[in-house]
Amino acid sequence: MSLLAALGTAMAVVLPSAASALVLSRLLAGGRPWPTRLLAVSLSLGGLGLASLPVFVWRLSGGRLGGAFLAADLAVFAGLTAGAAWLTGRLHPPAADGPGEPEPERVAALIGLMVLLAVAAAALWGSAIQAERFPNGQWDAWAVWNLRARFLYRAADGRAALLADPPLSHFDYPLLLPASVARLWAYAGQETTLAPILAAFLFTFAAAALCGSALLVLRGGAVAATASMLVLANSDFLIHGQSQYADVPAGYFLLAAVVLLAWHDRMALPGGRPWALLLAGLAAGLSAWTKNEGLLFVTALLAVRAALALRHGGRRLLRREMAWLGAGLALPLAAVVLYRVGTPHANWLLDNEAGPLLDRILDAARLRLILEEFGRHLFGFGWGAALAAAGLAFLLTRTDRAQPSRPLWPLGVIVLVLAGYILVFLASPFDLRWHLDNSVSRLLCQLWPAGVFALFLAAAPDAAKEAPATAAPRP
Amino acid sequence: MSLPTARRAALGLACALALATQARFVREQSLASRQAKDDAVEGWLAAVARLPPMPETATVGFVTTVEPDRWEARLFLTRYALAPRTVLRGAGAPWIVGHFSSPAEAVGAARAAGFSILGGSGGIFLLGSPTR
């Protein structure tokens, strides 16, 4: 691969991410500036996901991913960056730096950071070995995700590429990852395995960075470093990430939505526009544009947040929250609907006949097998060690038992999504053991970063309580 | 004021478990990388890429007489290599990519389908009509 192709690939990532980071660092004003900037940078990979939407529209309208596409893509993101810089300069000014964390917390954070760096280096090393051995990814990468990217990039007729439906290749799956890879190839000017490898690395490590930076803002440095290292200390998560599947990117967007809502609850300035709600809706929508399971997540998230809003603020708060979340969801969900309606594909799960659905759902033996399989994966190698560490940290960091508002709603969302997974398995028309063997580990990877975040958010004391932030918490 | 003992212990334990998990992950990956590289994927993709070109809109059949229990992986890899062409299992297509144990077997398959061998190497052949 030429240097020019590598530069092109890098530019394809940097351009939308820089635009996103700029907007996010201004919209998420409040709290100490440098942790907030770190959070904005961790969230900025969302820009790469967002950039997959124009690829879909461009191909749907028949255009090729050539020079005209690149010119339009460059113009859009350069314009967005400039517009965002001008517009957000008129929003909240950045807050002054706060007093920081107390001395003992700083020492713990420093130790945690050093171990995190060692864990991250090991994770990078192991992932690089895997990428070198499997440059085209594992089975689902070349049978589904990268195959789809090749259709999007190579086909002269974009609409035909979108309508293609080769048997067993699951072309009904949404397009965020394949369209992102195709866009990287367009910028590189050639197909290179660097593109899917880079996307895999970015989403895997950005998930850990996002979990850590969000907890740095909300819970302090020691908790942030511990949570980040636990996200990376799960070998299943690393292996699935570098397999070039869409589960880890879906997990990144799922985490982003939860993080933004948690940030909104704790840090949003009173009386200001709830931009974080809009961004959370956007992230949740992008999870549905990454994998079909994202639709389950969107449903669970809206249900939990609606219940929370009704309980704490009545219908007025419910309307406001749903309106802003809905505004964020609109764009990616419109793409999902357009894709479903405009280019109908066979759905392997729904189009299979396997006798009465109700019989399968009410079969206790099937439920037992599903629960056993989830348990086996949760407490197997990788998950087991990491979960044990998370659980212990959970129990032992509960120093502030009188903390009035311990946010449990993210755990509620995760439990609902898990319940949804179990229901889908119960209804599965396939051989259940085969279906579980091929899916459970990947599904748990989708929930892993958000699960670690939710656990530590609920367990650890509020950083803003220990070290007062410059922004007033929401009443 | 020092860090509460419980928090110190939790942090230490989490760090130790995370490091142990990562050490095991790196060791397993390193051991795997020392084993003979499984070039089933890369080798197959390279062999299919060397076949004579076909039109982008071609529908291609895929047949194999070698390791028939591995047909699914071979089919997906062929589809991946030839994208955006439609690659389906079976010989009922205007072009056939076949995986045969010998050139003689390929000749027989071509004759049976009324095709010629248009190219191939490493046991992977493209069968089709030379006038197409």
PDB file of N, CA and C in Angstrom, chain A residues 395-463:
ATOM      1  N   LEU A 395     -18.271  -3.675  44.630  1.00  0.00           N
ATOM      2  CA  LEU A 395     -18.599  -3.793  46.051  1.00  0.00           C
ATOM      3  C   LEU A 395     -17.725  -2.883  46.904  1.00  0.00           C
ATOM      4  N   LEU A 396     -16.442  -2.845  46.578  1.00  0.00           N
ATOM      5  CA  LEU A 396     -15.510  -2.184  47.484  1.00  0.00           C
ATOM      6  C   LEU A 396     -15.424  -0.672  47.297  1.00  0.00           C
ATOM      7  N   THR A 397     -15.860  -0.171  46.172  1.00  0.00           N
ATOM      8  CA  THR A 397     -15.777   1.284  46.019  1.00  0.00           C
ATOM      9  C   THR A 397     -17.038   1.979  46.510  1.00  0.00           C
ATOM     10  N   ARG A 398     -17.958   1.208  47.058  1.00  0.00           N
ATOM     11  CA  ARG A 398     -19.180   1.830  47.574  1.00  0.00           C
ATOM     12  C   ARG A 398     -18.905   2.490  48.909  1.00  0.00           C
ATOM     13  N   THR A 399     -18.138   3.573  48.858  1.00  0.00           N
ATOM     14  CA  THR A 399     -17.772   4.245  50.107  1.00  0.00           C
ATOM     15  C   THR A 399     -18.867   5.207  50.558  1.00  0.00           C
ATOM     16  N   ASP A 400     -19.653   5.659  49.613  1.00  0.00           N
ATOM     17  CA  ASP A 400     -20.650   6.670  49.945  1.00  0.00           C
ATOM     18  C   ASP A 400     -22.038   6.050  49.839  1.00  0.00           C
ATOM     19  N   ARG A 401     -22.403   5.290  50.860  1.00  0.00           N
ATOM     20  CA  ARG A 401     -23.679   4.572  50.797  1.00  0.00           C
ATOM     21  C   ARG A 401     -24.868   5.512  50.899  1.00  0.00           C
ATOM     22  N   ALA A 402     -24.629   6.721  51.419  1.00  0.00           N
ATOM     23  CA  ALA A 402     -25.732   7.663  51.578  1.00  0.00           C
ATOM     24  C   ALA A 402     -25.946   8.515  50.335  1.00  0.00           C
ATOM     25  N   GLN A 403     -25.190   8.252  49.309  1.00  0.00           N
ATOM     26  CA  GLN A 403     -25.323   9.052  48.085  1.00  0.00           C
ATOM     27  C   GLN A 403     -26.778   9.034  47.613  1.00  0.00           C
ATOM     28  N   PRO A 404     -27.402  10.202  47.482  1.00  0.00           N
ATOM     29  CA  PRO A 404     -28.842  10.239  47.246  1.00  0.00           C
ATOM     30  C   PRO A 404     -29.260   9.707  45.873  1.00  0.00           C
ATOM     31  N   SER A 405     -28.536  10.045  44.843  1.00  0.00           N
ATOM     32  CA  SER A 405     -29.012   9.661  43.509  1.00  0.00           C
ATOM     33  C   SER A 405     -27.994   8.752  42.849  1.00  0.00           C
ATOM     34  N   ARG A 406     -28.179   7.473  43.032  1.00  0.00           N
ATOM     35  CA  ARG A 406     -27.278   6.506  42.390  1.00  0.00           C
ATOM     36  C   ARG A 406     -27.940   6.067  41.096  1.00  0.00           C
ATOM     37  N   PRO A 407     -27.358   6.451  39.946  1.00  0.00           N
ATOM     38  CA  PRO A 407     -28.052   6.167  38.685  1.00  0.00           C
ATOM     39  C   PRO A 407     -28.029   4.673  38.338  1.00  0.00           C
ATOM     40  N   LEU A 408     -29.181   4.069  38.449  1.00  0.00           N
ATOM     41  CA  LEU A 408     -29.301   2.638  38.141  1.00  0.00           C
ATOM     42  C   LEU A 408     -29.938   2.398  36.775  1.00  0.00           C
ATOM     43  N   TRP A 409     -30.421   3.505  36.162  1.00  0.00           N
ATOM     44  CA  TRP A 409     -31.160   3.315  34.909  1.00  0.00           C
ATOM     45  C   TRP A 409     -30.316   2.676  33.793  1.00  0.00           C
ATOM     46  N   PRO A 410     -28.964   2.966  33.695  1.00  0.00           N
ATOM     47  CA  PRO A 410     -28.227   2.287  32.616  1.00  0.00           C
ATOM     48  C   PRO A 410     -28.230   0.766  32.791  1.00  0.00           C
ATOM     49  N   LEU A 411     -28.165   0.312  34.076  1.00  0.00           N
ATOM     50  CA  LEU A 411     -28.232  -1.134  34.313  1.00  0.00           C
ATOM     51  C   LEU A 411     -29.605  -1.672  33.895  1.00  0.00           C
ATOM     52  N   GLY A 412     -30.636  -0.850  34.118  1.00  0.00           N
ATOM     53  CA  GLY A 412     -31.995  -1.236  33.705  1.00  0.00           C
ATOM     54  C   GLY A 412     -32.083  -1.425  32.201  1.00  0.00           C
ATOM     55  N   VAL A 413     -31.431  -0.518  31.449  1.00  0.00           N
ATOM     56  CA  VAL A 413     -31.436  -0.626  29.982  1.00  0.00           C
ATOM     57  C   VAL A 413     -30.760  -1.937  29.567  1.00  0.00           C
ATOM     58  N   ILE A 414     -29.626  -2.224  30.205  1.00  0.00           N
ATOM     59  CA  ILE A 414     -28.864  -3.426  29.830  1.00  0.00           C
ATOM     60  C   ILE A 414     -29.662  -4.696  30.155  1.00  0.00           C
ATOM     61  N   VAL A 415     -30.313  -4.690  31.303  1.00  0.00           N
ATOM     62  CA  VAL A 415     -31.143  -5.858  31.666  1.00  0.00           C
ATOM     63  C   VAL A 415     -32.267  -6.041  30.649  1.00  0.00           C
ATOM     64  N   LEU A 416     -32.892  -4.941  30.237  1.00  0.00           N
ATOM     65  CA  LEU A 416     -33.973  -5.036  29.244  1.00  0.00           C
ATOM     66  C   LEU A 416     -33.456  -5.587  27.912  1.00  0.00           C
ATOM     67  N   VAL A 417     -32.282  -5.093  27.494  1.00  0.00           N
ATOM     68  CA  VAL A 417     -31.712  -5.575  26.224  1.00  0.00           C
ATOM     69  C   VAL A 417     -31.393  -7.071  26.333  1.00  0.00           C
ATOM     70  N   LEU A 418     -30.824  -7.467  27.481  1.00  0.00           N
ATOM     71  CA  LEU A 418     -30.533  -8.896  27.694  1.00  0.00           C
ATOM     72  C   LEU A 418     -31.810  -9.727  27.624  1.00  0.00           C
ATOM     73  N   ALA A 419     -32.880  -9.200  28.234  1.00  0.00           N
ATOM     74  CA  ALA A 419     -34.168  -9.900  28.190  1.00  0.00           C
ATOM     75  C   ALA A 419     -34.643 -10.015  26.741  1.00  0.00           C
ATOM     76  N   GLY A 420     -34.405  -8.962  25.976  1.00  0.00           N
ATOM     77  CA  GLY A 420     -34.780  -8.992  24.557  1.00  0.00           C
ATOM     78  C   GLY A 420     -34.000 -10.054  23.796  1.00  0.00           C
ATOM     79  N   TYR A 421     -32.692 -10.152  24.079  1.00  0.00           N
ATOM     80  CA  TYR A 421     -31.862 -11.182  23.429  1.00  0.00           C
ATOM     81  C   TYR A 421     -32.443 -12.576  23.729  1.00  0.00           C
ATOM     82  N   ILE A 422     -32.768 -12.780  25.014  1.00  0.00           N
ATOM     83  CA  ILE A 422     -33.273 -14.101  25.430  1.00  0.00           C
ATOM     84  C   ILE A 422     -34.580 -14.423  24.702  1.00  0.00           C
ATOM     85  N   LEU A 423     -35.438 -13.409  24.569  1.00  0.00           N
ATOM     86  CA  LEU A 423     -36.714 -13.607  23.859  1.00  0.00           C
ATOM     87  C   LEU A 423     -36.468 -13.978  22.397  1.00  0.00           C
ATOM     88  N   VAL A 424     -35.484 -13.298  21.768  1.00  0.00           N
ATOM     89  CA  VAL A 424     -35.165 -13.596  20.366  1.00  0.00           C
ATOM     90  C   VAL A 424     -34.661 -15.033  20.242  1.00  0.00           C
ATOM     91  N   PHE A 425     -33.825 -15.462  21.192  1.00  0.00           N
ATOM     92  CA  PHE A 425     -33.341 -16.850  21.149  1.00  0.00           C
ATOM     93  C   PHE A 425     -34.488 -17.842  21.349  1.00  0.00           C
ATOM     94  N   LEU A 426     -35.409 -17.495  22.262  1.00  0.00           N
ATOM     95  CA  LEU A 426     -36.555 -18.383  22.482  1.00  0.00           C
ATOM     96  C   LEU A 426     -37.355 -18.553  21.194  1.00  0.00           C
ATOM     97  N   ALA A 427     -37.469 -17.443  20.445  1.00  0.00           N
ATOM     98  CA  ALA A 427     -38.278 -17.476  19.210  1.00  0.00           C
ATOM     99  C   ALA A 427     -37.484 -17.987  18.016  1.00  0.00           C
ATOM    100  N   SER A 428     -36.185 -18.168  18.186  1.00  0.00           N
ATOM    101  CA  SER A 428     -35.326 -18.529  17.055  1.00  0.00           C
ATOM    102  C   SER A 428     -35.825 -19.770  16.303  1.00  0.00           C
ATOM    103  N   PRO A 429     -35.921 -19.675  14.977  1.00  0.00           N
ATOM    104  CA  PRO A 429     -36.373 -20.831  14.207  1.00  0.00           C
ATOM    105  C   PRO A 429     -35.251 -21.848  13.945  1.00  0.00           C
ATOM    106  N   PHE A 430     -34.027 -21.516  14.354  1.00  0.00           N
ATOM    107  CA  PHE A 430     -32.879 -22.386  14.037  1.00  0.00           C
ATOM    108  C   PHE A 430     -32.599 -23.376  15.165  1.00  0.00           C
ATOM    109  N   ASP A 431     -31.665 -24.274  14.904  1.00  0.00           N
ATOM    110  CA  ASP A 431     -31.195 -25.154  15.964  1.00  0.00           C
ATOM    111  C   ASP A 431     -30.635 -24.270  17.079  1.00  0.00           C
ATOM    112  N   LEU A 432     -31.255 -24.368  18.251  1.00  0.00           N
ATOM    113  CA  LEU A 432     -30.965 -23.394  19.302  1.00  0.00           C
ATOM    114  C   LEU A 432     -29.502 -23.438  19.752  1.00  0.00           C
ATOM    115  N   ARG A 433     -28.953 -24.643  19.891  1.00  0.00           N
ATOM    116  CA  ARG A 433     -27.577 -24.725  20.364  1.00  0.00           C
ATOM    117  C   ARG A 433     -26.623 -24.084  19.349  1.00  0.00           C
ATOM    118  N   TRP A 434     -26.854 -24.353  18.080  1.00  0.00           N
ATOM    119  CA  TRP A 434     -26.019 -23.752  17.030  1.00  0.00           C
ATOM    120  C   TRP A 434     -26.142 -22.221  17.069  1.00  0.00           C
ATOM    121  N   HIS A 435     -27.382 -21.751  17.213  1.00  0.00           N
ATOM    122  CA  HIS A 435     -27.622 -20.302  17.234  1.00  0.00           C
ATOM    123  C   HIS A 435     -26.927 -19.647  18.423  1.00  0.00           C
ATOM    124  N   LEU A 436     -27.025 -20.305  19.585  1.00  0.00           N
ATOM    125  CA  LEU A 436     -26.380 -19.758  20.785  1.00  0.00           C
ATOM    126  C   LEU A 436     -24.861 -19.777  20.637  1.00  0.00           C
ATOM    127  N   ASP A 437     -24.324 -20.895  20.164  1.00  0.00           N
ATOM    128  CA  ASP A 437     -22.863 -21.031  19.995  1.00  0.00           C
ATOM    129  C   ASP A 437     -22.303 -19.924  19.107  1.00  0.00           C
ATOM    130  N   ASN A 438     -23.098 -19.524  18.121  1.00  0.00           N
ATOM    131  CA  ASN A 438     -22.602 -18.546  17.152  1.00  0.00           C
ATOM    132  C   ASN A 438     -22.915 -17.102  17.506  1.00  0.00           C
ATOM    133  N   SER A 439     -23.674 -16.874  18.572  1.00  0.00           N
ATOM    134  CA  SER A 439     -24.125 -15.502  18.813  1.00  0.00           C
ATOM    135  C   SER A 439     -23.848 -14.948  20.202  1.00  0.00           C
ATOM    136  N   VAL A 440     -23.941 -15.785  21.235  1.00  0.00           N
ATOM    137  CA  VAL A 440     -23.969 -15.241  22.604  1.00  0.00           C
ATOM    138  C   VAL A 440     -22.742 -14.389  22.915  1.00  0.00           C
ATOM    139  N   SER A 441     -21.576 -14.913  22.575  1.00  0.00           N
ATOM    140  CA  SER A 441     -20.347 -14.194  22.896  1.00  0.00           C
ATOM    141  C   SER A 441     -20.321 -12.817  22.210  1.00  0.00           C
ATOM    142  N   ARG A 442     -20.761 -12.782  20.955  1.00  0.00           N
ATOM    143  CA  ARG A 442     -20.770 -11.506  20.214  1.00  0.00           C
ATOM    144  C   ARG A 442     -21.786 -10.529  20.827  1.00  0.00           C
ATOM    145  N   LEU A 443     -22.950 -11.056  21.203  1.00  0.00           N
ATOM    146  CA  LEU A 443     -23.984 -10.189  21.774  1.00  0.00           C
ATOM    147  C   LEU A 443     -23.515  -9.584  23.093  1.00  0.00           C
ATOM    148  N   LEU A 444     -22.816 -10.396  23.894  1.00  0.00           N
ATOM    149  CA  LEU A 444     -22.321  -9.872  25.165  1.00  0.00           C
ATOM    150  C   LEU A 444     -21.267  -8.783  24.934  1.00  0.00           C
ATOM    151  N   CYS A 445     -20.522  -8.901  23.830  1.00  0.00           N
ATOM    152  CA  CYS A 445     -19.540  -7.852  23.502  1.00  0.00           C
ATOM    153  C   CYS A 445     -20.219  -6.518  23.209  1.00  0.00           C
ATOM    154  N   GLN A 446     -21.429  -6.574  22.662  1.00  0.00           N
ATOM    155  CA  GLN A 446     -22.159  -5.327  22.401  1.00  0.00           C
ATOM    156  C   GLN A 446     -22.461  -4.601  23.716  1.00  0.00           C
ATOM    157  N   LEU A 447     -22.729  -5.383  24.761  1.00  0.00           N
ATOM    158  CA  LEU A 447     -23.145  -4.790  26.040  1.00  0.00           C
ATOM    159  C   LEU A 447     -21.981  -4.546  26.997  1.00  0.00           C
ATOM    160  N   TRP A 448     -20.824  -5.109  26.690  1.00  0.00           N
ATOM    161  CA  TRP A 448     -19.707  -5.094  27.642  1.00  0.00           C
ATOM    162  C   TRP A 448     -19.269  -3.673  28.036  1.00  0.00           C
ATOM    163  N   PRO A 449     -18.914  -2.774  27.096  1.00  0.00           N
ATOM    164  CA  PRO A 449     -18.450  -1.447  27.540  1.00  0.00           C
ATOM    165  C   PRO A 449     -19.531  -0.681  28.308  1.00  0.00           C
ATOM    166  N   ALA A 450     -20.765  -0.740  27.830  1.00  0.00           N
ATOM    167  CA  ALA A 450     -21.848  -0.034  28.526  1.00  0.00           C
ATOM    168  C   ALA A 450     -22.113  -0.681  29.882  1.00  0.00           C
ATOM    169  N   GLY A 451     -21.927  -1.999  29.959  1.00  0.00           N
ATOM    170  CA  GLY A 451     -22.127  -2.694  31.231  1.00  0.00           C
ATOM    171  C   GLY A 451     -21.109  -2.263  32.274  1.00  0.00           C
ATOM    172  N   VAL A 452     -19.846  -2.174  31.864  1.00  0.00           N
ATOM    173  CA  VAL A 452     -18.791  -1.733  32.797  1.00  0.00           C
ATOM    174  C   VAL A 452     -19.075  -0.293  33.242  1.00  0.00           C
ATOM    175  N   PHE A 453     -19.432   0.551  32.271  1.00  0.00           N
ATOM    176  CA  PHE A 453     -19.736   1.950  32.597  1.00  0.00           C
ATOM    177  C   PHE A 453     -20.902   2.030  33.589  1.00  0.00           C
ATOM    178  N   ALA A 454     -21.955   1.283  33.300  1.00  0.00           N
ATOM    179  CA  ALA A 454     -23.153   1.325  34.146  1.00  0.00           C
ATOM    180  C   ALA A 454     -22.838   0.860  35.565  1.00  0.00           C
ATOM    181  N   LEU A 455     -22.018  -0.186  35.655  1.00  0.00           N
ATOM    182  CA  LEU A 455     -21.657  -0.745  36.957  1.00  0.00           C
ATOM    183  C   LEU A 455     -20.884   0.279  37.797  1.00  0.00           C
ATOM    184  N   PHE A 456     -19.888   0.893  37.187  1.00  0.00           N
ATOM    185  CA  PHE A 456     -19.057   1.848  37.923  1.00  0.00           C
ATOM    186  C   PHE A 456     -19.798   3.160  38.186  1.00  0.00           C
ATOM    187  N   LEU A 457     -20.684   3.535  37.277  1.00  0.00           N
ATOM    188  CA  LEU A 457     -21.477   4.744  37.496  1.00  0.00           C
ATOM    189  C   LEU A 457     -22.365   4.557  38.719  1.00  0.00           C
ATOM    190  N   ALA A 458     -22.927   3.363  38.827  1.00  0.00           N
ATOM    191  CA  ALA A 458     -23.825   3.091  39.949  1.00  0.00           C
ATOM    192  C   ALA A 458     -23.051   2.904  41.255  1.00  0.00           C
ATOM    193  N   ALA A 459     -21.859   2.334  41.156  1.00  0.00           N
ATOM    194  CA  ALA A 459     -21.146   1.928  42.365  1.00  0.00           C
ATOM    195  C   ALA A 459     -20.281   3.025  42.967  1.00  0.00           C
ATOM    196  N   ALA A 460     -19.591   3.771  42.137  1.00  0.00           N
ATOM    197  CA  ALA A 460     -18.585   4.707  42.650  1.00  0.00           C
ATOM    198  C   ALA A 460     -19.226   6.020  43.072  1.00  0.00           C
ATOM    199  N   PRO A 461     -18.599   6.688  44.041  1.00  0.00           N
ATOM    200  CA  PRO A 461     -19.141   7.977  44.473  1.00  0.00           C
ATOM    201  C   PRO A 461     -18.973   9.035  43.393  1.00  0.00           C
ATOM    202  N   ASP A 462     -19.861  10.020  43.459  1.00  0.00           N
ATOM    203  CA  ASP A 462     -19.904  11.085  42.470  1.00  0.00           C
ATOM    204  C   ASP A 462     -18.646  11.958  42.575  1.00  0.00           C
ATOM    205  N   ALA A 463     -17.918  12.089  41.461  1.00  0.00           N
ATOM    206  CA  ALA A 463     -16.693  12.898  41.475  1.00  0.00           C
ATOM    207  C   ALA A 463     -17.005  14.354  41.762  1.00  0.00           C
TER     208      ALA A 463
END
